[in-house]
mmCIF file of C-alpha atoms in Angstrom:
data_model
loop_
_atom_site.group_PDB
_atom_site.id
_atom_site.type_symbol
_atom_site.label_atom_id
_atom_site.label_comp_id
_atom_site.label_asym_id
_atom_site.label_seq_id
_atom_site.Cartn_x
_atom_site.Cartn_y
_atom_site.Cartn_z
ATOM 1 C CA MET A 1 18.173 7.354 8.737
ATOM 2 C CA ALA A 2 16.760 10.638 7.676
ATOM 3 C CA LYS A 3 19.926 13.287 9.440
ATOM 4 C CA GLN A 4 17.825 15.835 9.741
ATOM 5 C CA THR A 5 14.388 16.482 11.497
ATOM 6 C CA HIS A 6 11.388 16.955 8.566
ATOM 7 C CA ARG A 7 8.359 18.176 9.660
ATOM 8 C CA ILE A 8 5.545 16.520 8.273
ATOM 9 C CA GLY A 9 1.497 17.170 7.937
ATOM 10 C CA ILE A 10 -0.869 14.763 7.053
ATOM 11 C CA LEU A 11 -3.641 15.119 4.584
ATOM 12 C CA GLY A 12 -6.652 13.281 6.409
ATOM 13 C CA SER A 13 -8.435 13.045 9.549
ATOM 14 C CA GLY A 14 -10.306 9.449 8.870
ATOM 15 C CA ASN A 15 -9.569 6.009 10.041
ATOM 16 C CA ILE A 16 -5.792 5.202 9.223
ATOM 17 C CA PHE A 17 -4.810 8.391 10.568
ATOM 18 C CA GLY A 18 -3.692 7.218 13.891
ATOM 19 C CA ARG A 19 -1.985 4.040 12.244
ATOM 20 C CA TYR A 20 0.678 6.660 10.744
ATOM 21 C CA VAL A 21 0.709 8.883 14.678
ATOM 22 C CA THR A 22 1.898 6.024 16.768
ATOM 23 C CA GLY A 23 3.851 4.529 12.866
ATOM 24 C CA LEU A 24 6.091 8.262 12.670
ATOM 25 C CA ALA A 25 6.800 8.059 16.109
ATOM 26 C CA ARG A 26 9.395 5.355 15.858
ATOM 27 C CA PHE A 27 10.987 8.191 13.942
ATOM 28 C CA PRO A 28 11.960 11.319 16.120
ATOM 29 C CA GLU A 29 13.635 12.437 12.734
ATOM 30 C CA LEU A 30 9.941 13.041 11.479
ATOM 31 C CA ARG A 31 7.875 15.755 13.439
ATOM 32 C CA ILE A 32 4.341 15.587 12.834
ATOM 33 C CA VAL A 33 2.808 19.723 12.762
ATOM 34 C CA ARG A 34 -0.414 20.054 11.162
ATOM 35 C CA VAL A 35 -3.182 18.156 10.713
ATOM 36 C CA GLY A 36 -5.048 19.540 7.830
ATOM 37 C CA ASP A 37 -8.980 17.980 6.681
ATOM 38 C CA ILE A 38 -11.839 19.893 4.538
ATOM 39 C CA ASP A 39 -13.611 19.210 7.994
ATOM 40 C CA VAL A 40 -11.998 21.403 10.371
ATOM 41 C CA ASP A 41 -14.009 20.352 13.278
ATOM 42 C CA ARG A 42 -12.745 16.464 12.753
ATOM 43 C CA ALA A 43 -9.049 17.818 11.845
ATOM 44 C CA LYS A 44 -8.963 19.836 15.113
ATOM 45 C CA GLN A 45 -10.078 16.640 17.218
ATOM 46 C CA ALA A 46 -7.365 14.381 16.156
ATOM 47 C CA ALA A 47 -5.168 17.415 16.555
ATOM 48 C CA GLU A 48 -5.409 17.367 20.411
ATOM 49 C CA GLU A 49 -6.027 13.733 20.396
ATOM 50 C CA HIS A 50 -2.335 13.300 19.014
ATOM 51 C CA SER A 51 -0.614 16.334 20.398
ATOM 52 C CA VAL A 52 -0.407 17.511 16.973
ATOM 53 C CA PRO A 53 0.140 21.288 17.686
ATOM 54 C CA ALA A 54 -1.316 23.185 14.452
ATOM 55 C CA TRP A 55 -4.700 22.213 12.663
ATOM 56 C CA GLY A 56 -7.420 23.846 9.937
ATOM 57 C CA ASP A 57 -8.416 23.460 6.310
ATOM 58 C CA ASP A 58 -6.567 21.479 3.519
ATOM 59 C CA ALA A 59 -5.873 25.467 2.414
ATOM 60 C CA GLU A 60 -4.137 26.356 5.383
ATOM 61 C CA LEU A 61 -1.867 22.645 5.677
ATOM 62 C CA TYR A 62 -1.154 23.488 1.764
ATOM 63 C CA ALA A 63 -0.256 26.961 2.530
ATOM 64 C CA ASP A 64 1.984 26.234 5.725
ATOM 65 C CA ASP A 65 5.389 27.148 4.357
ATOM 66 C CA THR A 66 6.752 25.017 7.906
ATOM 67 C CA VAL A 67 5.843 21.487 5.947
ATOM 68 C CA ASP A 68 7.667 20.320 4.352
ATOM 69 C CA ILE A 69 6.524 16.667 3.864
ATOM 70 C CA LEU A 70 3.421 16.635 2.844
ATOM 71 C CA VAL A 71 1.640 13.261 4.340
ATOM 72 C CA ASN A 72 -2.095 12.436 1.942
ATOM 73 C CA LEU A 73 -4.501 10.546 3.444
ATOM 74 C CA THR A 74 -7.592 11.484 1.889
ATOM 75 C CA PRO A 75 -10.013 8.871 -0.107
ATOM 76 C CA PRO A 76 -8.472 7.058 -3.395
ATOM 77 C CA VAL A 77 -10.751 8.812 -6.018
ATOM 78 C CA HIS A 78 -8.794 12.716 -4.525
ATOM 79 C CA HIS A 79 -5.774 11.347 -4.712
ATOM 80 C CA ALA A 80 -4.036 12.686 -8.128
ATOM 81 C CA ARG A 81 -5.699 16.157 -7.607
ATOM 82 C CA THR A 82 -4.489 17.019 -3.638
ATOM 83 C CA VAL A 83 -1.252 15.195 -4.521
ATOM 84 C CA VAL A 84 -1.010 18.007 -7.668
ATOM 85 C CA THR A 85 -2.106 20.885 -5.563
ATOM 86 C CA ALA A 86 0.442 19.560 -2.961
ATOM 87 C CA LEU A 87 3.052 19.445 -4.511
ATOM 88 C CA GLU A 88 2.976 22.446 -6.249
ATOM 89 C CA ALA A 89 2.449 24.347 -2.983
ATOM 90 C CA GLY A 90 6.290 23.219 -2.819
ATOM 91 C CA LYS A 91 6.178 19.663 -0.156
ATOM 92 C CA HIS A 92 7.613 16.477 -0.997
ATOM 93 C CA VAL A 93 4.516 14.368 -0.799
ATOM 94 C CA TYR A 94 3.727 10.334 1.099
ATOM 95 C CA VAL A 95 0.507 9.357 -0.868
ATOM 96 C CA GLU A 96 -1.757 6.291 0.453
ATOM 97 C CA LYS A 97 -2.467 3.915 -1.915
ATOM 98 C CA PRO A 98 -3.521 3.861 -4.746
ATOM 99 C CA LEU A 99 -1.210 6.993 -6.153
ATOM 100 C CA ALA A 100 -4.535 7.852 -8.168
ATOM 101 C CA THR A 101 -7.395 5.386 -9.689
ATOM 102 C CA THR A 102 -6.514 5.512 -13.677
ATOM 103 C CA VAL A 103 -3.010 6.135 -15.138
ATOM 104 C CA GLU A 104 -3.149 8.972 -16.217
ATOM 105 C CA GLU A 105 -4.074 10.384 -13.817
ATOM 106 C CA GLY A 106 -0.996 8.140 -11.868
ATOM 107 C CA ARG A 107 0.841 9.645 -14.659
ATOM 108 C CA GLY A 108 -0.325 13.664 -13.985
ATOM 109 C CA THR A 109 1.168 13.228 -10.499
ATOM 110 C CA LEU A 110 4.656 11.770 -11.831
ATOM 111 C CA ALA A 111 4.170 15.069 -14.084
ATOM 112 C CA ALA A 112 4.034 17.180 -11.332
ATOM 113 C CA ALA A 113 6.532 15.969 -9.423
ATOM 114 C CA ALA A 114 9.295 16.148 -11.957
ATOM 115 C CA ARG A 115 7.300 20.214 -12.770
ATOM 116 C CA THR A 116 7.720 21.261 -9.197
ATOM 117 C CA GLY A 117 11.368 19.454 -8.245
ATOM 118 C CA ARG A 118 9.684 17.790 -5.657
ATOM 119 C CA LEU A 119 9.708 13.984 -4.751
ATOM 120 C CA LEU A 120 7.192 11.373 -4.726
ATOM 121 C CA GLY A 121 6.228 9.059 -2.990
ATOM 122 C CA SER A 122 3.283 6.139 -2.312
ATOM 123 C CA ALA A 123 2.025 3.178 -0.363
ATOM 124 C CA PRO A 124 1.920 0.948 0.309
ATOM 125 C CA ASP A 125 4.726 0.473 1.994
ATOM 126 C CA THR A 126 5.059 -3.195 3.547
ATOM 127 C CA PHE A 127 7.206 -4.317 0.442
ATOM 128 C CA LEU A 128 9.814 -2.272 2.900
ATOM 129 C CA GLY A 129 9.263 -4.883 5.803
ATOM 130 C CA SER A 130 10.700 -7.875 7.095
ATOM 131 C CA ALA A 131 8.850 -9.965 5.622
ATOM 132 C CA SER A 132 9.043 -8.735 1.549
ATOM 133 C CA GLN A 133 13.085 -7.864 2.559
ATOM 134 C CA THR A 134 13.538 -11.609 3.249
ATOM 135 C CA LEU A 135 11.536 -12.916 0.901
ATOM 136 C CA ARG A 136 13.461 -10.863 -1.951
ATOM 137 C CA LYS A 137 16.811 -11.212 -0.179
ATOM 138 C CA ALA A 138 15.753 -15.581 -0.931
ATOM 139 C CA VAL A 139 13.959 -14.851 -4.260
ATOM 140 C CA ASP A 140 17.949 -13.067 -5.683
ATOM 141 C CA SER A 141 20.056 -15.210 -3.473
ATOM 142 C CA GLY A 142 18.823 -18.606 -5.448
ATOM 143 C CA ALA A 143 16.483 -20.100 -2.418
ATOM 144 C CA ILE A 144 14.561 -21.979 -4.857
ATOM 145 C CA GLY A 145 16.081 -21.263 -8.000
ATOM 146 C CA ASP A 146 15.066 -20.026 -11.348
ATOM 147 C CA PRO A 147 11.128 -18.512 -10.188
ATOM 148 C CA ILE A 148 9.467 -20.032 -12.254
ATOM 149 C CA GLY A 149 4.741 -18.402 -10.700
ATOM 150 C CA ALA A 150 3.841 -17.487 -7.394
ATOM 151 C CA SER A 151 0.258 -17.020 -6.064
ATOM 152 C CA ALA A 152 -1.443 -14.768 -4.153
ATOM 153 C CA PHE A 153 -4.658 -14.953 -2.454
ATOM 154 C CA ILE A 154 -6.656 -12.049 -1.565
ATOM 155 C CA GLY A 155 -9.752 -12.668 0.887
ATOM 156 C CA HIS A 156 -12.403 -10.124 2.941
ATOM 157 C CA SER A 157 -11.071 -7.382 5.812
ATOM 158 C CA LYS A 158 -14.455 -8.298 6.229
ATOM 159 C CA ALA A 159 -14.370 -3.858 6.316
ATOM 160 C CA GLU A 160 -18.231 -3.749 7.317
ATOM 161 C CA THR A 161 -17.675 -5.329 11.534
ATOM 162 C CA TRP A 162 -15.473 -2.701 12.221
ATOM 163 C CA HIS A 163 -15.107 0.898 9.765
ATOM 164 C CA PRO A 164 -17.587 3.132 10.406
ATOM 165 C CA ASN A 165 -18.378 3.937 6.557
ATOM 166 C CA PRO A 166 -16.695 1.483 4.865
ATOM 167 C CA ALA A 167 -18.631 2.569 1.517
ATOM 168 C CA PHE A 168 -15.196 3.923 -0.292
ATOM 169 C CA LEU A 169 -13.977 -0.073 0.109
ATOM 170 C CA PHE A 170 -16.934 -0.483 -2.089
ATOM 171 C CA GLN A 171 -17.144 2.603 -4.861
ATOM 172 C CA GLU A 172 -15.258 3.988 -7.648
ATOM 173 C CA GLY A 173 -10.960 3.836 -6.210
ATOM 174 C CA GLY A 174 -11.849 0.551 -3.988
ATOM 175 C CA GLY A 175 -13.245 -2.704 -4.311
ATOM 176 C CA PRO A 176 -10.708 -5.811 -3.523
ATOM 177 C CA VAL A 177 -8.508 -4.872 -6.387
ATOM 178 C CA MET A 178 -7.619 -1.514 -6.227
ATOM 179 C CA ASP A 179 -7.496 -1.573 -2.295
ATOM 180 C CA MET A 180 -6.490 -4.676 -0.860
ATOM 181 C CA GLY A 181 -4.656 -4.942 -4.177
ATOM 182 C CA PRO A 182 -1.411 -3.058 -4.326
ATOM 183 C CA TYR A 183 0.234 -5.080 -1.195
ATOM 184 C CA TYR A 184 -0.175 -7.974 -2.567
ATOM 185 C CA VAL A 185 0.990 -6.954 -6.379
ATOM 186 C CA ALA A 186 4.423 -4.166 -4.715
ATOM 187 C CA ILE A 187 5.723 -7.439 -3.068
ATOM 188 C CA LEU A 188 5.344 -9.012 -6.305
ATOM 189 C CA VAL A 189 6.903 -6.824 -7.602
ATOM 190 C CA ASN A 190 9.812 -6.393 -5.485
ATOM 191 C CA ALA A 191 10.598 -9.526 -5.847
ATOM 192 C CA LEU A 192 9.742 -10.766 -9.086
ATOM 193 C CA GLY A 193 10.432 -7.460 -11.190
ATOM 194 C CA PRO A 194 7.730 -5.740 -13.377
ATOM 195 C CA VAL A 195 4.180 -7.207 -15.347
ATOM 196 C CA ARG A 196 3.607 -7.346 -18.988
ATOM 197 C CA SER A 197 0.555 -8.433 -19.060
ATOM 198 C CA VAL A 198 -2.746 -9.147 -17.350
ATOM 199 C CA ALA A 199 -5.263 -11.673 -18.446
ATOM 200 C CA ALA A 200 -8.976 -11.303 -15.803
ATOM 201 C CA ALA A 201 -12.197 -11.942 -14.845
ATOM 202 C CA SER A 202 -14.899 -10.268 -12.576
ATOM 203 C CA ARG A 203 -17.716 -9.618 -11.211
ATOM 204 C CA ILE A 204 -19.898 -8.220 -8.095
ATOM 205 C CA GLY A 205 -20.835 -10.141 -5.082
ATOM 206 C CA ALA A 206 -24.227 -9.115 -2.565
ATOM 207 C CA PRO A 207 -24.464 -5.882 -4.642
ATOM 208 C CA ARG A 208 -25.766 -4.369 -1.308
ATOM 209 C CA ARG A 209 -23.820 -4.336 2.275
ATOM 210 C CA THR A 210 -25.101 -4.509 5.872
ATOM 211 C CA VAL A 211 -22.281 -2.507 8.339
ATOM 212 C CA THR A 212 -22.115 -3.784 11.479
ATOM 213 C CA ALA A 213 -19.178 -1.830 13.225
ATOM 214 C CA PRO A 214 -20.544 -1.124 16.737
ATOM 215 C CA GLU A 215 -19.583 3.448 15.786
ATOM 216 C CA ARG A 216 -21.273 2.730 12.380
ATOM 217 C CA THR A 217 -22.698 5.751 9.967
ATOM 218 C CA VAL A 218 -24.228 3.866 7.621
ATOM 219 C CA ASP A 219 -26.635 1.285 7.983
ATOM 220 C CA THR A 220 -25.783 0.151 4.498
ATOM 221 C CA ILE A 221 -23.840 0.421 1.210
ATOM 222 C CA GLU A 222 -24.744 -0.093 -1.970
ATOM 223 C CA VAL A 223 -21.132 -2.392 -4.636
ATOM 224 C CA THR A 224 -20.504 -0.004 -7.868
ATOM 225 C CA VAL A 225 -17.165 -1.879 -8.478
ATOM 226 C CA PRO A 226 -16.295 -5.596 -8.415
ATOM 227 C CA THR A 227 -16.113 -7.456 -5.269
ATOM 228 C CA HIS A 228 -14.152 -11.182 -6.781
ATOM 229 C CA ALA A 229 -11.531 -10.630 -9.279
ATOM 230 C CA ALA A 230 -9.590 -13.195 -10.840
ATOM 231 C CA ALA A 231 -6.112 -12.321 -12.627
ATOM 232 C CA VAL A 232 -2.768 -14.021 -14.599
ATOM 233 C CA LEU A 233 0.064 -11.887 -14.765
ATOM 234 C CA THR A 234 2.512 -12.364 -16.655
ATOM 235 C CA PHE A 235 5.883 -10.978 -15.661
ATOM 236 C CA ALA A 236 8.830 -9.449 -17.416
ATOM 237 C CA SER A 237 10.659 -12.278 -16.314
ATOM 238 C CA GLY A 238 8.298 -15.299 -17.063
ATOM 239 C CA VAL A 239 7.474 -15.461 -14.145
ATOM 240 C CA ILE A 240 3.313 -16.122 -14.413
ATOM 241 C CA GLY A 241 1.242 -14.946 -11.558
ATOM 242 C CA THR A 242 -2.814 -16.583 -10.512
ATOM 243 C CA THR A 243 -4.768 -14.033 -8.214
ATOM 244 C CA GLN A 244 -7.368 -13.879 -6.468
ATOM 245 C CA MET A 245 -8.781 -10.362 -4.905
ATOM 246 C CA SER A 246 -11.858 -10.764 -3.545
ATOM 247 C CA PHE A 247 -14.216 -9.472 -0.888
ATOM 248 C CA ASP A 248 -16.424 -11.863 -0.986
ATOM 249 C CA VAL A 249 -14.252 -14.555 0.429
ATOM 250 C CA TRP A 250 -14.818 -13.870 4.037
ATOM 251 C CA ASP A 251 -12.215 -17.074 5.731
ATOM 252 C CA THR A 252 -10.024 -19.449 3.862
ATOM 253 C CA ASP A 253 -6.938 -21.526 4.631
ATOM 254 C CA LEU A 254 -5.174 -20.370 1.077
ATOM 255 C CA PRO A 255 -1.818 -18.935 1.842
ATOM 256 C CA ALA A 256 -1.421 -14.669 1.187
ATOM 257 C CA VAL A 257 1.405 -15.491 -1.106
ATOM 258 C CA GLU A 258 3.820 -18.005 -2.359
ATOM 259 C CA ILE A 259 6.324 -17.544 -5.026
ATOM 260 C CA TYR A 260 7.203 -21.611 -6.818
ATOM 261 C CA GLY A 261 11.088 -22.253 -8.268
ATOM 262 C CA THR A 262 12.451 -24.349 -10.021
ATOM 263 C CA GLU A 263 14.397 -25.395 -6.725
ATOM 264 C CA GLY A 264 11.654 -25.316 -3.884
ATOM 265 C CA THR A 265 8.810 -22.927 -3.120
ATOM 266 C CA LEU A 266 8.381 -19.809 -0.479
ATOM 267 C CA SER A 267 5.741 -18.660 1.756
ATOM 268 C CA LEU A 268 4.972 -15.558 2.862
ATOM 269 C CA PRO A 269 2.970 -13.809 5.518
ATOM 270 C CA ASN A 270 0.022 -11.026 4.742
ATOM 271 C CA PRO A 271 1.803 -8.713 2.847
ATOM 272 C CA ASN A 272 -0.454 -6.015 4.216
ATOM 273 C CA HIS A 273 1.191 -6.658 7.303
ATOM 274 C CA PHE A 274 5.916 -5.398 7.232
ATOM 275 C CA ASP A 275 6.752 -8.416 9.756
ATOM 276 C CA GLY A 276 5.862 -12.293 10.222
ATOM 277 C CA ASP A 277 7.001 -15.572 9.245
ATOM 278 C CA VAL A 278 8.928 -16.296 5.817
ATOM 279 C CA ARG A 279 9.112 -20.096 5.257
ATOM 280 C CA LEU A 280 11.687 -22.101 2.607
ATOM 281 C CA ARG A 281 11.122 -25.982 1.269
ATOM 282 C CA ARG A 282 13.128 -27.027 -1.039
ATOM 283 C CA HIS A 283 12.501 -29.917 -3.272
ATOM 284 C CA GLY A 284 13.554 -33.017 -0.779
ATOM 285 C CA ASP A 285 13.361 -31.127 2.252
ATOM 286 C CA ALA A 286 11.062 -32.711 4.914
ATOM 287 C CA ASP A 287 9.090 -29.784 6.145
ATOM 288 C CA TRP A 288 9.181 -25.675 5.502
ATOM 289 C CA THR A 289 12.101 -23.285 7.596
ATOM 290 C CA VAL A 290 11.298 -20.271 8.834
ATOM 291 C CA LEU A 291 14.266 -18.129 7.629
ATOM 292 C CA GLU A 292 15.661 -15.750 9.532
ATOM 293 C CA PRO A 293 14.414 -11.905 8.855
ATOM 294 C CA ALA A 294 16.808 -10.036 6.644
ATOM 295 C CA VAL A 295 16.142 -6.671 8.672
ATOM 296 C CA GLU A 296 14.862 -5.299 11.686
ATOM 297 C CA LEU A 297 11.001 -5.643 12.710
ATOM 298 C CA PHE A 298 8.920 -3.248 12.321
ATOM 299 C CA GLY A 299 6.675 -4.197 15.357
ATOM 300 C CA ALA A 300 5.894 -6.691 16.757
ATOM 301 C CA VAL A 301 4.274 -9.353 15.560
ATOM 302 C CA GLY A 302 0.663 -10.594 15.821
ATOM 303 C CA THR A 303 0.173 -7.114 17.161
ATOM 304 C CA ARG A 304 -1.689 -4.275 16.573
ATOM 305 C CA GLU A 305 1.785 -2.064 15.489
ATOM 306 C CA GLN A 306 1.855 -4.436 12.556
ATOM 307 C CA ALA A 307 -0.949 -1.957 11.587
ATOM 308 C CA ARG A 308 0.821 1.227 12.049
ATOM 309 C CA ARG A 309 2.392 3.210 8.908
ATOM 310 C CA GLY A 310 5.317 4.707 8.178
ATOM 311 C CA LEU A 311 8.144 3.101 6.510
ATOM 312 C CA GLY A 312 7.580 5.092 3.730
ATOM 313 C CA VAL A 313 7.258 8.415 5.147
ATOM 314 C CA ARG A 314 10.899 7.780 6.395
ATOM 315 C CA ASP A 315 11.880 6.364 3.409
ATOM 316 C CA LEU A 316 11.061 9.288 1.286
ATOM 317 C CA ALA A 317 12.552 12.195 3.545
ATOM 318 C CA ASN A 318 16.129 9.601 3.232
ATOM 319 C CA ALA A 319 15.161 10.035 -0.565
ATOM 320 C CA VAL A 320 14.892 13.856 0.137
ATOM 321 C CA GLU A 321 18.571 13.800 2.256
ATOM 322 C CA GLY A 322 20.063 12.250 -1.441
ATOM 323 C CA GLY A 323 19.580 8.010 -0.621
ATOM 324 C CA PRO A 324 17.606 5.746 -1.654
ATOM 325 C CA HIS A 325 13.837 6.531 -2.783
ATOM 326 C CA ARG A 326 12.855 3.071 -3.014
ATOM 327 C CA ALA A 327 8.431 3.531 -2.395
ATOM 328 C CA ASN A 328 8.681 6.172 -5.101
ATOM 329 C CA ALA A 329 6.537 7.138 -7.517
ATOM 330 C CA THR A 330 7.617 5.547 -10.655
ATOM 331 C CA PHE A 331 7.623 1.801 -8.823
ATOM 332 C CA ALA A 332 3.685 2.779 -7.911
ATOM 333 C CA LEU A 333 2.750 3.332 -10.941
ATOM 334 C CA HIS A 334 3.729 0.662 -12.705
ATOM 335 C CA VAL A 335 1.234 -0.982 -9.594
ATOM 336 C CA LEU A 336 -1.217 0.860 -11.001
ATOM 337 C CA GLU A 337 -1.668 -0.013 -13.548
ATOM 338 C CA ALA A 338 -1.061 -3.973 -12.898
ATOM 339 C CA LEU A 339 -4.051 -3.399 -10.986
ATOM 340 C CA CYS A 340 -6.165 -0.742 -13.811
ATOM 341 C CA ALA A 341 -5.363 -3.797 -15.934
ATOM 342 C CA VAL A 342 -5.920 -6.378 -13.716
ATOM 343 C CA GLU A 343 -10.123 -4.059 -13.812
ATOM 344 C CA ASP A 344 -9.149 -3.631 -17.670
ATOM 345 C CA ALA A 345 -9.185 -7.118 -18.382
ATOM 346 C CA ALA A 346 -12.010 -8.463 -16.884
ATOM 347 C CA ARG A 347 -14.419 -5.744 -18.187
ATOM 348 C CA SER A 348 -12.799 -6.326 -22.240
ATOM 349 C CA GLY A 349 -11.894 -10.567 -22.524
ATOM 350 C CA ARG A 350 -8.547 -9.540 -23.669
ATOM 351 C CA THR A 351 -5.387 -9.766 -22.393
ATOM 352 C CA ALA A 352 -4.166 -6.116 -20.733
ATOM 353 C CA HIS A 353 -0.678 -5.427 -22.048
ATOM 354 C CA LEU A 354 1.607 -2.650 -20.174
ATOM 355 C CA ASP A 355 2.818 0.762 -21.569
ATOM 356 C CA THR A 356 4.824 1.336 -18.175
ATOM 357 C CA THR A 357 7.535 -0.909 -15.924
ATOM 358 C CA CYS A 358 10.239 0.253 -13.096
ATOM 359 C CA GLU A 359 13.120 -1.076 -11.641
ATOM 360 C CA ARG A 360 12.655 -3.051 -8.339
ATOM 361 C CA PRO A 361 13.725 -0.896 -5.825
ATOM 362 C CA GLU A 362 17.497 -1.001 -4.034
ATOM 363 C CA PRO A 363 16.813 -3.690 -1.213
ATOM 364 C CA ARG A 364 17.321 -2.766 2.172
ATOM 365 C CA TYR A 365 19.191 -5.676 3.110
ATOM 366 C CA SER A 366 22.981 -5.928 3.163
ATOM 367 C CA ALA A 367 23.708 -8.138 -0.041
#
């Protein structure tokens, strides 16, 4: 846990802002002192609603010398530019997923972090939660023998029914691959190591979506990115992962994530959540066994607490003080390239081979 107080500025006061406010409230050493937004009225409203003492536009946030960590919640297409600007303003930065929308832009953010001497962290941070850490511990302890394969199935979040304007999810930087894919691929890379190559196919399902959210600001949205993708990920370890990422699958009984080994199977709950039951069934077992969580829970399972965010920001604050940096930019860049490889392989019809790699983050549990 961070030992000193860190002053947090949040860039972007949209739909996910409140989730960070409630999540960061768990850590008294992380104090939110300013919110910035190009829409100053929205920044003011968010600040007043959540008792944040200062607000203003994005430039004022960059210029605020009292802010040492900037949490970037802008839409994905703005991530690279705003991350670089914040780093050059002297801030450590934690950015929502994905790190950027292209590998080239992602590399640019890492170069800016190296140039400025600031730390850069990126969502998703759910792999730091109890479910993924329990999965990691089981894999590392040999509970299923040698891992052979994995599966990951992403269904639709039904954003049209709850988000006031989900258009960004169906445009560049969005789609199921870039929106939900980071949670699943980060979980797999944390457990199994880096990805070596990707083969994929994709398509657009319904080209126009009707928005039914009660407080919607638009009635329909046009789809410009694939909304259904299937991919095979080959990991450097030799494990073969099968994935389906879709905004066209509204209901399914498929498992979220499973890992298959020479001696058994591990089953993981929704990787968009920090916690939940991790189940093990070894060959010959009559039934599944729920494993004890390897680390403390971030929130109560089955409640809205599972939607809050902030564990990755605390991870960054700990790293600023010299601790391990798990949700780091190198890890995020590799996850980004794996997701871009899904899109590239689907477009070209050829297997995409990754150039980046990463170390598996240091586990949070005690060995």
